[in-house]
Structures are given as C-alpha cells and as structure tokens.
PDB file of C-alpha atoms in Angstrom:
ATOM      1  CA  MET A   1       7.392 -12.204  21.293  1.00  0.00           C
ATOM      2  CA  CYS A   2       6.063 -14.854  18.951  1.00  0.00           C
ATOM      3  CA  THR A   3       2.305 -15.384  19.318  1.00  0.00           C
ATOM      4  CA  ASP A   4      -0.437 -17.257  17.483  1.00  0.00           C
ATOM      5  CA  GLU A   5      -1.253 -13.961  15.781  1.00  0.00           C
ATOM      6  CA  THR A   6       2.312 -13.405  14.548  1.00  0.00           C
ATOM      7  CA  ARG A   7       2.547 -17.003  13.357  1.00  0.00           C
ATOM      8  CA  VAL A   8      -0.540 -16.339  11.204  1.00  0.00           C
ATOM      9  CA  VAL A   9       1.184 -13.268   9.724  1.00  0.00           C
ATOM     10  CA  GLU A  10       4.248 -15.355   8.862  1.00  0.00           C
ATOM     11  CA  GLU A  11       2.108 -18.093   7.342  1.00  0.00           C
ATOM     12  CA  VAL A  12       0.199 -15.638   5.120  1.00  0.00           C
ATOM     13  CA  PHE A  13       3.444 -14.438   3.541  1.00  0.00           C
ATOM     14  CA  ARG A  14       4.905 -17.930   3.228  1.00  0.00           C
ATOM     15  CA  ARG A  15       1.755 -19.208   1.517  1.00  0.00           C
ATOM     16  CA  ALA A  16       2.032 -16.243  -0.858  1.00  0.00           C
ATOM     17  CA  GLY A  17       5.434 -17.557  -1.938  1.00  0.00           C
ATOM     18  CA  PHE A  18       7.776 -15.155  -0.165  1.00  0.00           C
ATOM     19  CA  GLU A  19      11.090 -16.805   0.692  1.00  0.00           C
ATOM     20  CA  GLN A  20      11.177 -15.773   4.350  1.00  0.00           C
ATOM     21  CA  ALA A  21       8.730 -14.023   6.666  1.00  0.00           C
ATOM     22  CA  ASP A  22       9.282 -13.254  10.330  1.00  0.00           C
ATOM     23  CA  ALA A  23       6.938 -11.472  12.714  1.00  0.00           C
ATOM     24  CA  TYR A  24       6.874 -10.728  16.413  1.00  0.00           C
ATOM     25  CA  ARG A  25       4.812  -8.681  18.809  1.00  0.00           C
ATOM     26  CA  TYR A  26       6.995  -5.770  19.930  1.00  0.00           C
ATOM     27  CA  ASN A  27       4.511  -4.598  22.577  1.00  0.00           C
ATOM     28  CA  SER A  28       0.772  -4.692  23.234  1.00  0.00           C
ATOM     29  CA  ALA A  29       0.085  -2.283  20.374  1.00  0.00           C
ATOM     30  CA  SER A  30       2.716  -3.179  17.788  1.00  0.00           C
ATOM     31  CA  ILE A  31       3.712  -6.048  15.519  1.00  0.00           C
ATOM     32  CA  ARG A  32       6.909  -5.981  13.479  1.00  0.00           C
ATOM     33  CA  VAL A  33       7.193  -7.928  10.239  1.00  0.00           C
ATOM     34  CA  ARG A  34      10.209  -8.681   8.039  1.00  0.00           C
ATOM     35  CA  VAL A  35       9.815 -10.202   4.580  1.00  0.00           C
ATOM     36  CA  ILE A  36      12.903 -11.316   2.652  1.00  0.00           C
ATOM     37  CA  ASP A  37      12.570 -12.260  -1.004  1.00  0.00           C
ATOM     38  CA  SER A  38      14.758 -12.133  -4.098  1.00  0.00           C
ATOM     39  CA  ARG A  39      11.881 -10.548  -6.047  1.00  0.00           C
ATOM     40  CA  PHE A  40      12.544  -7.335  -4.080  1.00  0.00           C
ATOM     41  CA  GLU A  41      15.960  -7.006  -5.738  1.00  0.00           C
ATOM     42  CA  GLY A  42      16.240  -3.647  -7.496  1.00  0.00           C
ATOM     43  CA  ARG A  43      12.717  -2.571  -6.550  1.00  0.00           C
ATOM     44  CA  SER A  44      11.781   0.613  -4.731  1.00  0.00           C
ATOM     45  CA  VAL A  45      10.207   0.619  -1.275  1.00  0.00           C
ATOM     46  CA  GLU A  46       6.896   1.584  -2.890  1.00  0.00           C
ATOM     47  CA  GLU A  47       7.039  -1.357  -5.301  1.00  0.00           C
ATOM     48  CA  ARG A  48       7.856  -3.734  -2.465  1.00  0.00           C
ATOM     49  CA  ASP A  49       5.006  -2.368  -0.370  1.00  0.00           C
ATOM     50  CA  ALA A  50       2.613  -2.962  -3.262  1.00  0.00           C
ATOM     51  CA  MET A  51       3.821  -6.569  -3.513  1.00  0.00           C
ATOM     52  CA  VAL A  52       3.009  -7.317   0.133  1.00  0.00           C
ATOM     53  CA  GLU A  53      -0.048  -5.095   0.628  1.00  0.00           C
ATOM     54  CA  LEU A  54      -2.458  -7.481  -1.069  1.00  0.00           C
ATOM     55  CA  HIS A  55      -1.485 -10.193   1.409  1.00  0.00           C
ATOM     56  CA  LEU A  56      -1.716  -7.862   4.404  1.00  0.00           C
ATOM     57  CA  ARG A  57      -5.354  -7.273   3.524  1.00  0.00           C
ATOM     58  CA  THR A  58      -6.143 -10.951   4.132  1.00  0.00           C
ATOM     59  CA  LEU A  59      -5.255 -10.572   7.817  1.00  0.00           C
ATOM     60  CA  PRO A  60      -7.844  -9.635  10.460  1.00  0.00           C
ATOM     61  CA  GLU A  61      -8.319  -5.856  10.731  1.00  0.00           C
ATOM     62  CA  ARG A  62      -6.992  -5.803  14.291  1.00  0.00           C
ATOM     63  CA  THR A  63      -3.792  -7.532  13.198  1.00  0.00           C
ATOM     64  CA  GLN A  64      -3.407  -5.173  10.244  1.00  0.00           C
ATOM     65  CA  ALA A  65      -3.778  -2.178  12.557  1.00  0.00           C
ATOM     66  CA  ASP A  66      -1.083  -3.516  14.887  1.00  0.00           C
ATOM     67  CA  ILE A  67       1.523  -3.949  12.130  1.00  0.00           C
ATOM     68  CA  ILE A  68       3.547  -0.815  12.723  1.00  0.00           C
ATOM     69  CA  ASN A  69       6.806  -1.859  11.043  1.00  0.00           C
ATOM     70  CA  LEU A  70       6.998  -3.836   7.819  1.00  0.00           C
ATOM     71  CA  PHE A  71      10.538  -4.328   6.544  1.00  0.00           C
ATOM     72  CA  THR A  72      11.125  -5.747   3.060  1.00  0.00           C
ATOM     73  CA  PHE A  73      14.595  -6.866   2.020  1.00  0.00           C
ATOM     74  CA  ALA A  74      16.209  -8.580  -0.924  1.00  0.00           C
ATOM     75  CA  PRO A  75      18.601 -11.279   0.367  1.00  0.00           C
ATOM     76  CA  SER A  76      21.610  -9.420  -1.057  1.00  0.00           C
ATOM     77  CA  GLU A  77      20.789  -6.400   1.120  1.00  0.00           C
ATOM     78  CA  LEU A  78      21.475  -8.452   4.230  1.00  0.00           C
ATOM     79  CA  GLU A  79      24.618 -10.237   3.061  1.00  0.00           C
ATOM     80  CA  GLY A  80      28.280  -9.275   2.981  1.00  0.00           C
ATOM     81  CA  THR A  81      29.365  -6.239   1.026  1.00  0.00           C
ATOM     82  CA  GLU A  82      25.975  -5.674  -0.587  1.00  0.00           C
ATOM     83  CA  LYS A  83      24.504  -4.714   2.767  1.00  0.00           C
ATOM     84  CA  THR A  84      23.418  -1.081   2.723  1.00  0.00           C
ATOM     85  CA  LEU A  85      23.508   1.096   5.812  1.00  0.00           C
ATOM     86  CA  ARG A  86      19.717   1.484   5.697  1.00  0.00           C
ATOM     87  CA  ALA A  87      19.141  -2.254   5.437  1.00  0.00           C
ATOM     88  CA  ALA A  88      21.696  -2.965   8.144  1.00  0.00           C
ATOM     89  CA  LEU A  89      20.108  -0.535  10.599  1.00  0.00           C
ATOM     90  CA  LEU A  90      16.547  -1.660   9.916  1.00  0.00           C
ATOM     91  CA  ASN A  91      17.497  -5.309  10.216  1.00  0.00           C
ATOM     92  CA  LEU A  92      19.424  -4.633  13.435  1.00  0.00           C
ATOM     93  CA  GLU A  93      16.333  -3.014  14.948  1.00  0.00           C
ATOM     94  CA  PHE A  94      14.292  -6.058  13.912  1.00  0.00           C
ATOM     95  CA  GLU A  95      16.843  -8.528  15.327  1.00  0.00           C
ATOM     96  CA  ASP A  96      17.630  -6.592  18.517  1.00  0.00           C
ATOM     97  CA  PRO A  97      14.762  -4.165  19.166  1.00  0.00           C
ATOM     98  CA  SER A  98      15.181  -1.085  21.280  1.00  0.00           C
ATOM     99  CA  PRO A  99      13.146  -1.163  24.520  1.00  0.00           C
ATOM    100  CA  SER A 100       9.440  -0.449  24.204  1.00  0.00           C
ATOM    101  CA  GLY A 101       7.902   2.407  26.143  1.00  0.00           C
ATOM    102  CA  LEU A 102       4.692   0.409  26.673  1.00  0.00           C
TER     103      LEU A 102
END
C-alpha cells in the first residue's frame, strides 16, 4: 500500500538522482523498497547497499526501522535476456508480494 511515508521514501531516492524508486507498505511492520539505477550495473550487492545507505539515513528512524526489504537493480537485470534468476525472483516478490502473516 502506498502511503505518505512510502512516498517520502521514494522522493528521497529520486532527489538523490536514482533513476527509479518505488516503495510500499507490505504490512504494519514492513516497508519494501526497490531502487533501479544504471549505476548499479556490475556492482556487488554490498556496493549497491553503500550507495543507498547514506540516503536511508535521512529518513525518520521509525521509517528506517520498517524498511525490511531493499532491492537494488540495474535496468539490464530486469530486461529481456539479461534478467538473472535472482533479480527475476526478487522483482516478482516486489511486484506481486506473497501474503503477509500480519
């Protein structure tokens, strides 16, 4: 569910220059975030996390604590033949989440 809080998360990443940022509240205790940017191309998960972590810190502590899933993708990982199994499965869970137990 899109909320004022998740819109703020998206705006923080957009203002930071990331090409696409999507966020939604999965349940009362969890926010999921997906950031797509060509600068992630060829970078490890750790490098990508470092690129977004600085911007996460600008969010209210409560919002930070609720971000349970943060997916970072290069555009090529979500397109055509370049799509990896890992990227495909993570993106599928973001697009069509499994039911929440809460």
